[in-house]
Each structure stands twice: as structure tokens, then as C-alpha cells.
PDB file of C-alpha atoms and ligand atoms in Angstrom:
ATOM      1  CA  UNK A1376     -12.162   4.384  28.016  1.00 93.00           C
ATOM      2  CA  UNK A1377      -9.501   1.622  27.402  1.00 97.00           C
ATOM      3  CA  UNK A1378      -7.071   2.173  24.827  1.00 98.00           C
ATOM      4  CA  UNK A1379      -5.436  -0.706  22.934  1.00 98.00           C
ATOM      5  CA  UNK A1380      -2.331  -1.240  20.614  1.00 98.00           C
ATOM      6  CA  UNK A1381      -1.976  -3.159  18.062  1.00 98.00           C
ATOM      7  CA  UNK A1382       1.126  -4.287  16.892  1.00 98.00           C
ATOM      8  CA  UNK A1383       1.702  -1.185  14.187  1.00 98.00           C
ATOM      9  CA  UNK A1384       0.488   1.782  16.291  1.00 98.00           C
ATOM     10  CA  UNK A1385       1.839   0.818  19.859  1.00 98.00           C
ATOM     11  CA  UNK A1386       3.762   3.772  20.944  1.00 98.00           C
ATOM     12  CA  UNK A1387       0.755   6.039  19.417  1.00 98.00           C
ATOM     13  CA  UNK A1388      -1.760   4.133  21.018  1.00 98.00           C
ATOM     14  CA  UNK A1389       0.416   4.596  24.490  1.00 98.00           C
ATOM     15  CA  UNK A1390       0.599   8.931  23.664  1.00 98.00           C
ATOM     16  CA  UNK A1391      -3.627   8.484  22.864  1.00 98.00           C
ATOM     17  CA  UNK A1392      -3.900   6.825  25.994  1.00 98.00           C
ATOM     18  CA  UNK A1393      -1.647   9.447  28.053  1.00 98.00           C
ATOM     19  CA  UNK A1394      -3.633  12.324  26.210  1.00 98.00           C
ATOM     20  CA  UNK A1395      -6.718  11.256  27.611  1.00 97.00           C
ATOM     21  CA  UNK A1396      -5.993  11.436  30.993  1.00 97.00           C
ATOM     22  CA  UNK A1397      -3.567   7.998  31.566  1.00 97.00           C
ATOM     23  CA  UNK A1398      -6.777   5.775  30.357  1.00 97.00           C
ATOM     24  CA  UNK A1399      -5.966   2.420  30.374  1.00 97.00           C
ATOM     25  CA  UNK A1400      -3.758   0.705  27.887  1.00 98.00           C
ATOM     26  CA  UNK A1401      -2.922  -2.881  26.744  1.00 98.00           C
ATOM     27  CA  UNK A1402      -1.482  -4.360  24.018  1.00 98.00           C
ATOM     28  CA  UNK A1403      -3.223  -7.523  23.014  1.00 98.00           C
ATOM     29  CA  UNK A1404      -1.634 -11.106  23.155  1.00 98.00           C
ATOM     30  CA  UNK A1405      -0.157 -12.350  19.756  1.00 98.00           C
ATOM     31  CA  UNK A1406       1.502 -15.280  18.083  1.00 97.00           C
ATOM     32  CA  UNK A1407       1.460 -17.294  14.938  1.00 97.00           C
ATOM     33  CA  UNK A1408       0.642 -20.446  14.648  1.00 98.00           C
ATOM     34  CA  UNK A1409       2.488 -23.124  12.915  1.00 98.00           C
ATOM     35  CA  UNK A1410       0.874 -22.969  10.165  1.00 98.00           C
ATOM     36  CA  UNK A1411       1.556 -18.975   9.920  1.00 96.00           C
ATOM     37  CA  UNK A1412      -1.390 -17.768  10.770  1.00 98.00           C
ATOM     38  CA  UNK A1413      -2.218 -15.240  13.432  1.00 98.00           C
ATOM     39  CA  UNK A1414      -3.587 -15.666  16.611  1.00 98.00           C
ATOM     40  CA  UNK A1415      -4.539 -12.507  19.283  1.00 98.00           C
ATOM     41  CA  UNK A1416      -6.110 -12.431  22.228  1.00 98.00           C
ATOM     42  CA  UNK A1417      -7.499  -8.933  24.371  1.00 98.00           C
ATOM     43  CA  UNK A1418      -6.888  -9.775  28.404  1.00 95.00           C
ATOM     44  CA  UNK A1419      -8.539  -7.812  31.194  1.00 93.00           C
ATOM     45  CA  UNK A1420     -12.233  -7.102  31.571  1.00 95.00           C
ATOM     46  CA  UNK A1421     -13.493  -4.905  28.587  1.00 97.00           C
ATOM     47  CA  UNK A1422     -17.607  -6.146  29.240  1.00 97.00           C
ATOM     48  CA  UNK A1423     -18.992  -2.469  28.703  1.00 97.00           C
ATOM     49  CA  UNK A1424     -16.053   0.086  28.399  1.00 96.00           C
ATOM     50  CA  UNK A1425     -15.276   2.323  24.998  1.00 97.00           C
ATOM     51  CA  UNK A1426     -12.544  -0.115  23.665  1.00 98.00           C
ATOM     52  CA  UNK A1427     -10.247   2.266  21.361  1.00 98.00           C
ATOM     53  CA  UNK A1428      -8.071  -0.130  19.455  1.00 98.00           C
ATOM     54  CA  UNK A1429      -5.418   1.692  17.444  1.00 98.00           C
ATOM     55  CA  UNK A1430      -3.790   0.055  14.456  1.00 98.00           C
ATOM     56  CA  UNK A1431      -2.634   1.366  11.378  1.00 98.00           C
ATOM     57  CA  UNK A1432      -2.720  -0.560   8.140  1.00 98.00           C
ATOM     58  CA  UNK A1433       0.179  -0.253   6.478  1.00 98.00           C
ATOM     59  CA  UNK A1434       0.389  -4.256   5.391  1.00 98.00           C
ATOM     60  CA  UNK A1435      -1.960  -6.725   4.861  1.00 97.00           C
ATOM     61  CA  UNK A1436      -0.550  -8.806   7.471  1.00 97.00           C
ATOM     62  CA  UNK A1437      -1.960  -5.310   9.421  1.00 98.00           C
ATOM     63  CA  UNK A1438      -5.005  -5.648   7.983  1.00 98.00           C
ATOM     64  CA  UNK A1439      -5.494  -9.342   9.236  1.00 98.00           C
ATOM     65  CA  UNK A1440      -4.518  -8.077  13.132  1.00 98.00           C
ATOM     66  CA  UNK A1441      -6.753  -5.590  13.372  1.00 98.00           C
ATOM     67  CA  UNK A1442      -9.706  -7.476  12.116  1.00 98.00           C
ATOM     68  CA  UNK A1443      -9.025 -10.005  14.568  1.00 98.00           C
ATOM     69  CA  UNK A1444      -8.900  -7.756  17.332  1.00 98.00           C
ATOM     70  CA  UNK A1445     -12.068  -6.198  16.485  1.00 98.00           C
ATOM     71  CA  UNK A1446     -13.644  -9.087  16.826  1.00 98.00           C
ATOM     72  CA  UNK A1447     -11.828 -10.046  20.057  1.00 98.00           C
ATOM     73  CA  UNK A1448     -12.815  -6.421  21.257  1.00 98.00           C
ATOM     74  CA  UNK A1449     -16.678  -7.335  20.470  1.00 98.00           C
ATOM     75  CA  UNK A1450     -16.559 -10.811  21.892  1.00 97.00           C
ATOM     76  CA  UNK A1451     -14.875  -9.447  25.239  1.00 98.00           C
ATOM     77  CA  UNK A1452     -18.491  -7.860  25.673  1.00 98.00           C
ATOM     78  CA  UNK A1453     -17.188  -3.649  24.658  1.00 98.00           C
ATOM     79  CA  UNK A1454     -20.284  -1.706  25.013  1.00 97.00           C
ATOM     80  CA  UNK A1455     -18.569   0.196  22.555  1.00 97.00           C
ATOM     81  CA  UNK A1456     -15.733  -0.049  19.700  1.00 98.00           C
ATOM     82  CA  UNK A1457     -13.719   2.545  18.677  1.00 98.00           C
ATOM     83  CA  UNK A1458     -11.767   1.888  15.900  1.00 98.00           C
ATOM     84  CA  UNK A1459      -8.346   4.138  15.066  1.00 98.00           C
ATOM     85  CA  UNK A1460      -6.836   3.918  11.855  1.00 98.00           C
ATOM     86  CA  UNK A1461      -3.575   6.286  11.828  1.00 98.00           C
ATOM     87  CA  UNK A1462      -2.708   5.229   8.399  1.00 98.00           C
ATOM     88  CA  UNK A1463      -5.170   3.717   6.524  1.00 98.00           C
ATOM     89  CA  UNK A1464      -3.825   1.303   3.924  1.00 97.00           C
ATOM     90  CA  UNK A1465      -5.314   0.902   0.523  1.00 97.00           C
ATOM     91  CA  UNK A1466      -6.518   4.420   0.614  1.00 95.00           C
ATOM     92  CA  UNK A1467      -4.757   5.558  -2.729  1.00 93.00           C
ATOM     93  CA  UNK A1468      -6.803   3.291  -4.821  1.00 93.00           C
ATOM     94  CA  UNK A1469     -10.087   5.027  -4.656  1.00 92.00           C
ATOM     95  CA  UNK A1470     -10.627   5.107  -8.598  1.00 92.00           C
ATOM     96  CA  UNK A1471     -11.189   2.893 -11.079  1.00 93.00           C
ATOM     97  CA  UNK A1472      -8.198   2.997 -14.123  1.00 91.00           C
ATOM     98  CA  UNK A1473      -9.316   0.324 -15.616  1.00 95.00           C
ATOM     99  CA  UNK A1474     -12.640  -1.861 -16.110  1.00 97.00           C
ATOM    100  CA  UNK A1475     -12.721  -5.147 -13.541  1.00 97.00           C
ATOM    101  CA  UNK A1476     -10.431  -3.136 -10.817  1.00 97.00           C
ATOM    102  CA  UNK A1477     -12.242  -2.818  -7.337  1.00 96.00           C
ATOM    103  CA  UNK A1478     -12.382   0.427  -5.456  1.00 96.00           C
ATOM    104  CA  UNK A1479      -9.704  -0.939  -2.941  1.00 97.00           C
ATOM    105  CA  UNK A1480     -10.594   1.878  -0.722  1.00 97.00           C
ATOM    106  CA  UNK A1481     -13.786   1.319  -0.627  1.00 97.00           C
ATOM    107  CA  UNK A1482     -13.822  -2.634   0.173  1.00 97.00           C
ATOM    108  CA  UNK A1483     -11.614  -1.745   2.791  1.00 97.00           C
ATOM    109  CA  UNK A1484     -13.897   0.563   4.502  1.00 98.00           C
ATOM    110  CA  UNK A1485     -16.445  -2.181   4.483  1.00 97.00           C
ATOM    111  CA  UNK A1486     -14.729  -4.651   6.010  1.00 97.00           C
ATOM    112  CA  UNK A1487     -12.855  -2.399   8.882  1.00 98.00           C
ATOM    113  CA  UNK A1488     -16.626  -0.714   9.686  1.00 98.00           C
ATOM    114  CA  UNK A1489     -18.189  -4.506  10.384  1.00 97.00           C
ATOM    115  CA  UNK A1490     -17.140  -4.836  13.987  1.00 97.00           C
ATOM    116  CA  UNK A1491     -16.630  -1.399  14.789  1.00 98.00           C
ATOM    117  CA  UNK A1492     -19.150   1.229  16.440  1.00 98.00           C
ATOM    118  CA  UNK A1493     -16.757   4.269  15.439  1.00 98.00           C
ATOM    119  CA  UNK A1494     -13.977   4.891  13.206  1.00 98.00           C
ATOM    120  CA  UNK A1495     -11.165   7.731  13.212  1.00 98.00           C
ATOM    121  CA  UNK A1496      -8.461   7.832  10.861  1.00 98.00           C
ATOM    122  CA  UNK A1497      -5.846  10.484   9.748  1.00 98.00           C
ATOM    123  CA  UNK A1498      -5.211  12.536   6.036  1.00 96.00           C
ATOM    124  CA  UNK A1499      -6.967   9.920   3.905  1.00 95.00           C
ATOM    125  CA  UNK A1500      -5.653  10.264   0.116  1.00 91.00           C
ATOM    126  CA  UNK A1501      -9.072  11.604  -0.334  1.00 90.00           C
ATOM    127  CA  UNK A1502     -11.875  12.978   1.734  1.00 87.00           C
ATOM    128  CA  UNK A1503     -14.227  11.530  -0.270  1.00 89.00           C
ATOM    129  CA  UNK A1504     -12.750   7.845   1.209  1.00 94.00           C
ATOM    130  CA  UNK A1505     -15.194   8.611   4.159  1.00 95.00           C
ATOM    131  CA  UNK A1506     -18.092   8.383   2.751  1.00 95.00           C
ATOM    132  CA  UNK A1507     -17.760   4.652   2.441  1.00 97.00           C
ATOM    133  CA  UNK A1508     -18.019   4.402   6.271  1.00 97.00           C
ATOM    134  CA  UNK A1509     -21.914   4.202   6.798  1.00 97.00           C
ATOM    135  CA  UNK A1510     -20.837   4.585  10.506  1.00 97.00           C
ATOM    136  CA  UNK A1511     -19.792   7.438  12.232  1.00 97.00           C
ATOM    137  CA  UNK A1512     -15.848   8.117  10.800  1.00 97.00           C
ATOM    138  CA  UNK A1513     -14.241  10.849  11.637  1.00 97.00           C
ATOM    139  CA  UNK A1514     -10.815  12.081  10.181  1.00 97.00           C
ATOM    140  CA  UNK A1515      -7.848  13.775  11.889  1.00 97.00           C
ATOM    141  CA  UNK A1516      -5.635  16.337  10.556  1.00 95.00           C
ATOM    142  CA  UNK A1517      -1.764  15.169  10.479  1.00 97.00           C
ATOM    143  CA  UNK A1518      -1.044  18.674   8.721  1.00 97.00           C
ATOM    144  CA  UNK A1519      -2.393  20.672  12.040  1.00 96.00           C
ATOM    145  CA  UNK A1520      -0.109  17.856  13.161  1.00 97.00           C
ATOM    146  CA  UNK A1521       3.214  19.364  11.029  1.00 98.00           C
ATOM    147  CA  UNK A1522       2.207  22.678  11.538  1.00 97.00           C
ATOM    148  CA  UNK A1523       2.883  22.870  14.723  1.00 95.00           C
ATOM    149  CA  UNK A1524       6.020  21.876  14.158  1.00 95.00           C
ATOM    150  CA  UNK A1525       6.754  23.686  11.026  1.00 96.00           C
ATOM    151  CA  UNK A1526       5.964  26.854  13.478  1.00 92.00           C
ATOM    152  CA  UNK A1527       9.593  26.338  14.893  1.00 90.00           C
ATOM    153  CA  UNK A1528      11.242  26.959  11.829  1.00 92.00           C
ATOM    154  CA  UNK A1529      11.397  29.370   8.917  1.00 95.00           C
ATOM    155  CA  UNK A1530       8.951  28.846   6.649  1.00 97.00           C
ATOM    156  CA  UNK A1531       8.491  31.015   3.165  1.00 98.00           C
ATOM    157  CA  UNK A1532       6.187  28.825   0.907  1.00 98.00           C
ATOM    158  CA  UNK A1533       4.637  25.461   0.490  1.00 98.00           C
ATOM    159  CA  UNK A1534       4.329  23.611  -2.459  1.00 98.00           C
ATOM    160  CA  UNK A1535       2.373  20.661  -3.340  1.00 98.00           C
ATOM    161  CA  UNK A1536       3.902  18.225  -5.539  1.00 97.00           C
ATOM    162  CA  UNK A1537       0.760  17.525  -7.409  1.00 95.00           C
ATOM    163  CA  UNK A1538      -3.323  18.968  -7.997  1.00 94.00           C
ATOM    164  CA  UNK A1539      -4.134  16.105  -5.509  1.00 92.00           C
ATOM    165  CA  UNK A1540      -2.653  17.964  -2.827  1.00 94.00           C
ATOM    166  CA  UNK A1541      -3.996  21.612  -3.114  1.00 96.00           C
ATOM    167  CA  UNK A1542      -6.569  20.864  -0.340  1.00 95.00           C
ATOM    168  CA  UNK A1543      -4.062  19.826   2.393  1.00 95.00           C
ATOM    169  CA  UNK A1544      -1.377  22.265   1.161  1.00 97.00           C
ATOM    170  CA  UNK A1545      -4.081  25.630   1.518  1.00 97.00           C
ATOM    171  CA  UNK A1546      -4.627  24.632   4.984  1.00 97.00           C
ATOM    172  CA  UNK A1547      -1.195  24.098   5.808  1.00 97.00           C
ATOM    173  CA  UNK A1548      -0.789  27.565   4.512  1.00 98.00           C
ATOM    174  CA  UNK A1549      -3.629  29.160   6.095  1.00 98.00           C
ATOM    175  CA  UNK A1550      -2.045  27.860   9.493  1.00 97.00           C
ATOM    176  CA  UNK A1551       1.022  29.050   9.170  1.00 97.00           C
ATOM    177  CA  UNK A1552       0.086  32.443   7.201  1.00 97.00           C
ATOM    178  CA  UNK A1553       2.146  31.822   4.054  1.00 97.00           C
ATOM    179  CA  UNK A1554       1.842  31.814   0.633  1.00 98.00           C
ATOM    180  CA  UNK A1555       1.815  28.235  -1.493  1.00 98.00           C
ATOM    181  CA  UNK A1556       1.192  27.014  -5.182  1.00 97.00           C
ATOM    182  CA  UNK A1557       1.311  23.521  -6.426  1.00 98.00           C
ATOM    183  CA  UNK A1558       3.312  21.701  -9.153  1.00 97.00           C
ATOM    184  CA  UNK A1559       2.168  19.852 -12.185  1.00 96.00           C
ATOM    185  CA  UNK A1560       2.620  15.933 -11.508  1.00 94.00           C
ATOM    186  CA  UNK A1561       2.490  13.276 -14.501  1.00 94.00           C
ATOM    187  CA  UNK A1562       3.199   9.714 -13.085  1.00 91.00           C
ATOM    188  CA  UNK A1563       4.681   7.440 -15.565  1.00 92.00           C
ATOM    189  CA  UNK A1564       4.512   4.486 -13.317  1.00 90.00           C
ATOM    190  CA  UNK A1565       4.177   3.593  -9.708  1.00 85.00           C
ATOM    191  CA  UNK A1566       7.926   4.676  -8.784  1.00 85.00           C
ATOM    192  CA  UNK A1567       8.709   7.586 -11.356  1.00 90.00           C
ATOM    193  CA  UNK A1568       7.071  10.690 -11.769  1.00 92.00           C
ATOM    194  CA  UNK A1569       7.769  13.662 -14.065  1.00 95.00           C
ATOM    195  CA  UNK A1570       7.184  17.312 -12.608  1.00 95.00           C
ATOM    196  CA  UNK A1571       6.869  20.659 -13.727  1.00 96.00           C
ATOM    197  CA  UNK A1572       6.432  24.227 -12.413  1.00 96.00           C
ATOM    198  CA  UNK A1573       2.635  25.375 -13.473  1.00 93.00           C
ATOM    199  CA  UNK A1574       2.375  27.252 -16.454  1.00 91.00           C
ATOM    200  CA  UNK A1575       0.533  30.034 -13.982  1.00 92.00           C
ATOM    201  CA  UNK A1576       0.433  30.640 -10.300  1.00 89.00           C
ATOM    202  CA  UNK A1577       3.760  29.750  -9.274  1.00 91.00           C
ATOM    203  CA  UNK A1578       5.764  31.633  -7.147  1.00 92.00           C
ATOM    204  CA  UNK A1579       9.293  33.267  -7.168  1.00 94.00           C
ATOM    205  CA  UNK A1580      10.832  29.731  -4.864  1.00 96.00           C
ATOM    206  CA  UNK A1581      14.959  31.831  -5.575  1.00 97.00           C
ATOM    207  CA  UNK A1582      16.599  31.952  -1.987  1.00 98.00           C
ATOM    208  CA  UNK A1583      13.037  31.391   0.004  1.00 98.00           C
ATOM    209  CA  UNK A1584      12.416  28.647   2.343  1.00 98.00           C
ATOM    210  CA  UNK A1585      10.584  25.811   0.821  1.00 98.00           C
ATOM    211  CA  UNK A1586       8.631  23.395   2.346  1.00 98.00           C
ATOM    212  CA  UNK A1587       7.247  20.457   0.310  1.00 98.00           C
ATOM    213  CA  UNK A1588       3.957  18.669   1.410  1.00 98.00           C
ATOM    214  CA  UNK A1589       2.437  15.175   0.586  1.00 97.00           C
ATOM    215  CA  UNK A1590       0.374  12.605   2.254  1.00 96.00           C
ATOM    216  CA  UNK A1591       2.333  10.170   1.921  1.00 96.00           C
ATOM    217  CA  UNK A1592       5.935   9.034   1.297  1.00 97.00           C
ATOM    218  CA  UNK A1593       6.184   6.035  -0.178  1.00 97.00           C
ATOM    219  CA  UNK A1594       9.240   5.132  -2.895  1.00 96.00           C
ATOM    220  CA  UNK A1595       9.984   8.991  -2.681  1.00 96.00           C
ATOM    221  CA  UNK A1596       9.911   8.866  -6.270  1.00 95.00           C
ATOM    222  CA  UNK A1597       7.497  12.547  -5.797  1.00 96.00           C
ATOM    223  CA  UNK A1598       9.443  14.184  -3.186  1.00 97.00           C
ATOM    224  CA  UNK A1599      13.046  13.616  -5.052  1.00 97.00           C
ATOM    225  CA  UNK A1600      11.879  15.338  -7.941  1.00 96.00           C
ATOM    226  CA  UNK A1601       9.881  17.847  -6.510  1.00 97.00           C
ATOM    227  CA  UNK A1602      13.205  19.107  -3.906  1.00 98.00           C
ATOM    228  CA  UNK A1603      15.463  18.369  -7.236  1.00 97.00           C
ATOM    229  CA  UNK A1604      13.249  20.833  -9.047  1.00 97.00           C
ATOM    230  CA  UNK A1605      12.616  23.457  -6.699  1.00 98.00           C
ATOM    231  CA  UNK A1606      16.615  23.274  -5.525  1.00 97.00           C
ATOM    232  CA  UNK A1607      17.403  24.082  -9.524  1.00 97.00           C
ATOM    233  CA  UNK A1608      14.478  27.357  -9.506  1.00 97.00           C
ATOM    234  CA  UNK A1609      17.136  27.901  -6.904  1.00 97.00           C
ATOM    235  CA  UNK A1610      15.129  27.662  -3.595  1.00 98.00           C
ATOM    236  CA  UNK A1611      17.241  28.597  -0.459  1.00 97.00           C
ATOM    237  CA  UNK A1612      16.193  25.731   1.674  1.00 98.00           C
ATOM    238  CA  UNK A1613      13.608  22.784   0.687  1.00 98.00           C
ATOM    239  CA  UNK A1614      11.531  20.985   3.258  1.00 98.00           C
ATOM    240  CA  UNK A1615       9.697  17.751   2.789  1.00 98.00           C
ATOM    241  CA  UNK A1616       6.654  16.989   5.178  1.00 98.00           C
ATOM    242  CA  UNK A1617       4.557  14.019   5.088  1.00 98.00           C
ATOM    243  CA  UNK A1618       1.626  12.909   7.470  1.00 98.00           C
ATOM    244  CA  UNK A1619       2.250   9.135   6.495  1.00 98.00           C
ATOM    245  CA  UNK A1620       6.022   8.092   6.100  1.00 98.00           C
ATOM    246  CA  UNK A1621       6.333   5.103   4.407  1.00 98.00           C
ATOM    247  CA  UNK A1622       9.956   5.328   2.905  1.00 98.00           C
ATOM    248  CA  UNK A1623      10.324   2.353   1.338  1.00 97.00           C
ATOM    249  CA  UNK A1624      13.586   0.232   1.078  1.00 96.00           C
ATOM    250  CA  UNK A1625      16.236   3.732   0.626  1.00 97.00           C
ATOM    251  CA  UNK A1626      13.739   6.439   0.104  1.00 97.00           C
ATOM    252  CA  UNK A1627      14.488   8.163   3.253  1.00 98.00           C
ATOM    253  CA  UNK A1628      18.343   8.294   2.402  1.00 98.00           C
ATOM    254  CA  UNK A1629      17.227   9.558  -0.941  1.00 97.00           C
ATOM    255  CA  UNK A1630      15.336  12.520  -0.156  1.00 98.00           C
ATOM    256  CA  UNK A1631      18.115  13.085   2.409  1.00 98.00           C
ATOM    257  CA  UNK A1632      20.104  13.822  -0.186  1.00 98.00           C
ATOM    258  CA  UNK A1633      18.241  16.046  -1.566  1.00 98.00           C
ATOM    259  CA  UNK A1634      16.255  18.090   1.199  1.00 98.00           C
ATOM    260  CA  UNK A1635      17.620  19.877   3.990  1.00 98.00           C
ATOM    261  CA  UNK A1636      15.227  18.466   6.361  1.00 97.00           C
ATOM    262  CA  UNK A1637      12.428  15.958   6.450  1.00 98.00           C
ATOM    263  CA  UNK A1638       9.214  15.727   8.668  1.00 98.00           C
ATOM    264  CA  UNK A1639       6.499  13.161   9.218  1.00 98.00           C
ATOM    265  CA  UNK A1640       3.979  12.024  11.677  1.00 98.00           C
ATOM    266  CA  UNK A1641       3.743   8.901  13.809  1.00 98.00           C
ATOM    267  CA  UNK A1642       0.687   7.386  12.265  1.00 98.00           C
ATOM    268  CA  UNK A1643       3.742   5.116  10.745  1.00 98.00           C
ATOM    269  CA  UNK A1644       6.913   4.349  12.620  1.00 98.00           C
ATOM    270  CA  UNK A1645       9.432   5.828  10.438  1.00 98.00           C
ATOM    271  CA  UNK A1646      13.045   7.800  11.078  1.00 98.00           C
ATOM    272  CA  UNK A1647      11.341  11.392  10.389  1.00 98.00           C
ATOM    273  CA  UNK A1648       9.182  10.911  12.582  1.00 97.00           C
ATOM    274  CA  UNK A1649       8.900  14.589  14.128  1.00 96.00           C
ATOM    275  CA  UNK A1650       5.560  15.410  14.829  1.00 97.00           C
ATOM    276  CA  UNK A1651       2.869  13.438  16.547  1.00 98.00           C
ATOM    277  CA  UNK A1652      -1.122  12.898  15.761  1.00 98.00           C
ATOM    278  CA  UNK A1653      -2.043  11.686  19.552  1.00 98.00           C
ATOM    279  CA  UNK A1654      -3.402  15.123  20.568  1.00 98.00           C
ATOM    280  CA  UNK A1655      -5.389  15.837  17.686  1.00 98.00           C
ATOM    281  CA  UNK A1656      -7.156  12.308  17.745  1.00 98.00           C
ATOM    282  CA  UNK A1657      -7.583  12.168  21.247  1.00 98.00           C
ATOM    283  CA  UNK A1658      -9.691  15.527  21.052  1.00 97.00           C
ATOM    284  CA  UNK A1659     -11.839  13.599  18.772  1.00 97.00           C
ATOM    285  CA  UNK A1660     -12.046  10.749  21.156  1.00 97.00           C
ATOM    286  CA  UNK A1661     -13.062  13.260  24.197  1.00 96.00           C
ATOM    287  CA  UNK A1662     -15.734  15.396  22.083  1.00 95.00           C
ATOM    288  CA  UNK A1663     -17.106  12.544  19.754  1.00 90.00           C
ATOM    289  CA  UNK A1664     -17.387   9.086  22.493  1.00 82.00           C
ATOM    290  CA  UNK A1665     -18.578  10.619  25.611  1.00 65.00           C
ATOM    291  CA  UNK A1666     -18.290   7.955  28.515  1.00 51.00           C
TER     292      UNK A1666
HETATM  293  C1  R5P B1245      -0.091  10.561  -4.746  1.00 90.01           C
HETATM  294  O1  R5P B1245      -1.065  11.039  -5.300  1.00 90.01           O
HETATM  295  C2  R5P B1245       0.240  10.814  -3.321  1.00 90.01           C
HETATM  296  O2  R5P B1245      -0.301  12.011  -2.848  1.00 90.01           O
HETATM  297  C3  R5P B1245       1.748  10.822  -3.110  1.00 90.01           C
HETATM  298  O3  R5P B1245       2.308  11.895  -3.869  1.00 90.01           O
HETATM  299  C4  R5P B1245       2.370   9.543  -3.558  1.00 90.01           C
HETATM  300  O4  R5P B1245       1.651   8.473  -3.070  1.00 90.01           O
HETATM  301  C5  R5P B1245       3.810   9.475  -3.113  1.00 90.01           C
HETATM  302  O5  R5P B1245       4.335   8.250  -3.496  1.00 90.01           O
HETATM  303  P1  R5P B1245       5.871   8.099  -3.844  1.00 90.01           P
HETATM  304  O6  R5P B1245       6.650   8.494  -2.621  1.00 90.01           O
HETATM  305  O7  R5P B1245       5.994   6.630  -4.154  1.00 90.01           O
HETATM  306  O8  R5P B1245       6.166   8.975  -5.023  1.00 90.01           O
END
């Protein structure tokens, strides 16, 4: 198996690489051309290996890379192509709002899935995202991910910021054996939200240690007000954990501000990074591509 880089994911394509055994790794050529466009080339002989090419897609400059290099990978001669996705881009916009909007999630999936044999990706917005994949795609979990490090720290309770995130925030609390409940989310528009505590089901947060979980953390728009509220219910310490940390422009410094500690996974490079994915999606490597 040789394990590739692409510009967004190279230090998590080096841990995939060392957690399955030192395979080989590479990072592809790249440079632009005048013009601005890209141009990537894959060196060394691929002509029958399991290519894994890790790149997340966090831009759309991303999005152009790794398209190129799956094509590279192909026309190298791969007997098979493995493609990793740590943070899959577009992913939020899997409904329609409006009439003559496309499912963004959905194209996306098309167009990754053309020159790959295999797909893995990590915490998708939704689960139901994978079903666009008519190949095999299989999804790692960023929140075994946090767990694990959440397990060196006191934890009381978890909250999810929104309804969206009941799924992720059970299993988180089934892991680490604690209780959770979620808040009640109303977005007014893409960087302000308006929260609530549920009118049932939550729980006494007064002098307990909070931890806050999301997918992702974008302008930190959710997070801010979900620490702000839980800190004035009076919570003894809050906690916000994120598999994808995007932390636009100040976000990070924001939630800073108002947390007492932040933690996020590497499928992004960001400055919580704290807990790392390359385990879990190399043991989906090992049991799924056998060769
Ligand atoms: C929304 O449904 C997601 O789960 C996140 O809560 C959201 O994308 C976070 O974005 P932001 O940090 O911009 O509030």
C-alpha cells in the first residue's frame, strides 16, 4: 500500500502511513502555472499498488488538487485507488432550502467517486451523505477520535449545540459513560445563531464539567453561544470539541474566550488540534483493502 499527501492532509497522510506499518509515502509534485492553474504530478512506480491518496477538502482550490491527483493516481497504472477524505467539503449542504439549489453534497460525491475504487472520509454533517457514493465509502469516527482524549480529563456531561448533533453526541456519551442532552439551535444566518436550553430533557449543567460537541467549527458563531449559555446556567468548566476545526479568521480566539479548553482533530490543520484520526482510518484501510 502507498500512501500519498496531498497538499491539505500531509502530516495525516504521513501518521496513516506510519499506522500501517511505515507503508510508503510521497507527496506529489505541484506548481501553478502562469496562468494560475494547477499542475501535479505522482513520481515513483505506482503500476499495481493500493494508492491511498489523502486530501481533505476544505477549499475549492482543494477540490481541484485532489481531482487531479486521482487522475494522476489512475494514469500511473494503481491497480487500486483509495481515496481519503478527512474533511469533506461541501458536506453541510445536503438539503435543498430553496427551489433551483443543487444538493452540493451530493454533486460532490459524484465527482470525487469518478476516479476512485474506494472512498473513506470522517464525521460527515450527515450519514445519509454516503449514500451518494455508489462505491464502496466508508466513514471514520473523529468522536472515538476525541474520546480518547476526553478520557484524560474530567468529564460530567455533553451537550450538543443543536438536534443535528444528537447522533454524534449519544455516542460520545456512551464512550465515555456520561450523561448528555442537546440544546435548541435557531440559525438566523450563516454566522449568528440563537440558542436555548430545551424546554425538557436538560440537565442540571451548575458547577459540572461541560463538554460541548459539534462537527464542525467554522465562524464559531455555535460554540460562542452555546459556552456563553451554559457558563450563565452556571457550568463549572465548558469544553468545546470538534472533529473538523475550521476557525475561521478569529474564531479560535473567540471561543478562547469563552471556553476553558478547546479540542479538535487533524482532519484540518488547525491550533486545537489535540486528537488525531490516523488510527481509526488506518484500521479501515487494513480490514476493508486487503493487499
Ligand atoms: C451545523 O449544523 C453544524 O453542525 C455546526 O454547528 C456549524 O456548521 C458550526 O458552524 P459555525 O461555527 O459557523 O457556527
Amino acid at each position: 500500500m502507498h500512501v500519498l499527501g496531498g497538499t491539505a492532509s500531509i502530516p495525516l497522510a504521513e501518521k496513516i502511513s506510519r499506522e500501517l506499518g511505515n507503508a510508503p509515502f510521497g507527496i506529489p509534485f505541484k506548481k501553478r502555472f502562469p496562468d494560475g492553474e494547477l499542475y501535479v504530478r505522482v513520481e515513483g512506480d505506482l503500476a499495481g499498488e493500493t494508492v491511498v491518496l489523502v486530501q481533505s477538502t476544505r477549499t475549492d482550490e482543494d477540490l481541484v488538487e485532489l481531482l487531479l491527483l486521482e487522475e494522476a493516481v489512475r494514469e500511473a497504472g494503481a491497480g487500486r485507488s483509495v481515496v481519503v477524505i478527512p474533511y469533506f467539503g461541501y458536506a453541510r449542504q445536503d438539503r435543498r432550502f430553496l427551489a433551483g439549489e443543487p444538493l452540493s453534497a451530493r454533486a460532490l460525491c459524484r465527482h470525487v467517486e469518478l476516479d476512485a475504487d474506494t472512498l473513506v472520509t470522517v464525521d460527515l454533517h450527515s450519514a445519509e451523505t454516503l449514500r451518494h457514493f455508489t462505491k464502496p465509502a466508508f466513514e471514520a469516527s473523529g468522536i472515538v477520535a476525541l474520546s480518547r482524549r476526553l478520557h484524560e480529563r474530567p468529564v460530567d456531561l455533553l451537550v450538543s449545540p443543536d438536534k443535528g448533533g444528537i447522533e454524534r453526541t449519544r455516542r460520545m456519551a456512551a464512550l465515555l459513560d456520561r450523561p448528555w442532552f442537546a440544546l435548541q439551535k435557531k440559525r438566523i444566518d450563516s454566522e449568528h445563531v440563537e440558542l436555548r436550553l430545551p424546554a425538557t430533557g436538560a440537565l442540571p449543567v451548575a458547577g459540572r464539567h461541560v463538554v460541548l460537541l459539534d462537527d464542525v467549527i467554522a465562524t464559531g458563531g455555535t460554540i460562542v453561544e452555546a459556552a456563553r449559555l451554559l457558563k450563565r446556567e452556571g457550568a463549572g468548566t465548558v469544553a468545546a470539541a470538534c472533529t473538523h476545526g475550521i476557525f475561521l479568521r478569529d474564531a479560535f480566539e473567540r471561543i478562547k474566550a469563552v471556553t476553558d479548553e478547546v479540542y479538535a482533530t487533524d482532519t484540518l490543520a488547525n491550533p486545537a488540534e489535540t486528537a488525531s484520526v490516523a488510527p481509526d482510518i488506518a484500521e479501515i484501510l487494513r480490514r476493508e483493502i486487503r493487499s
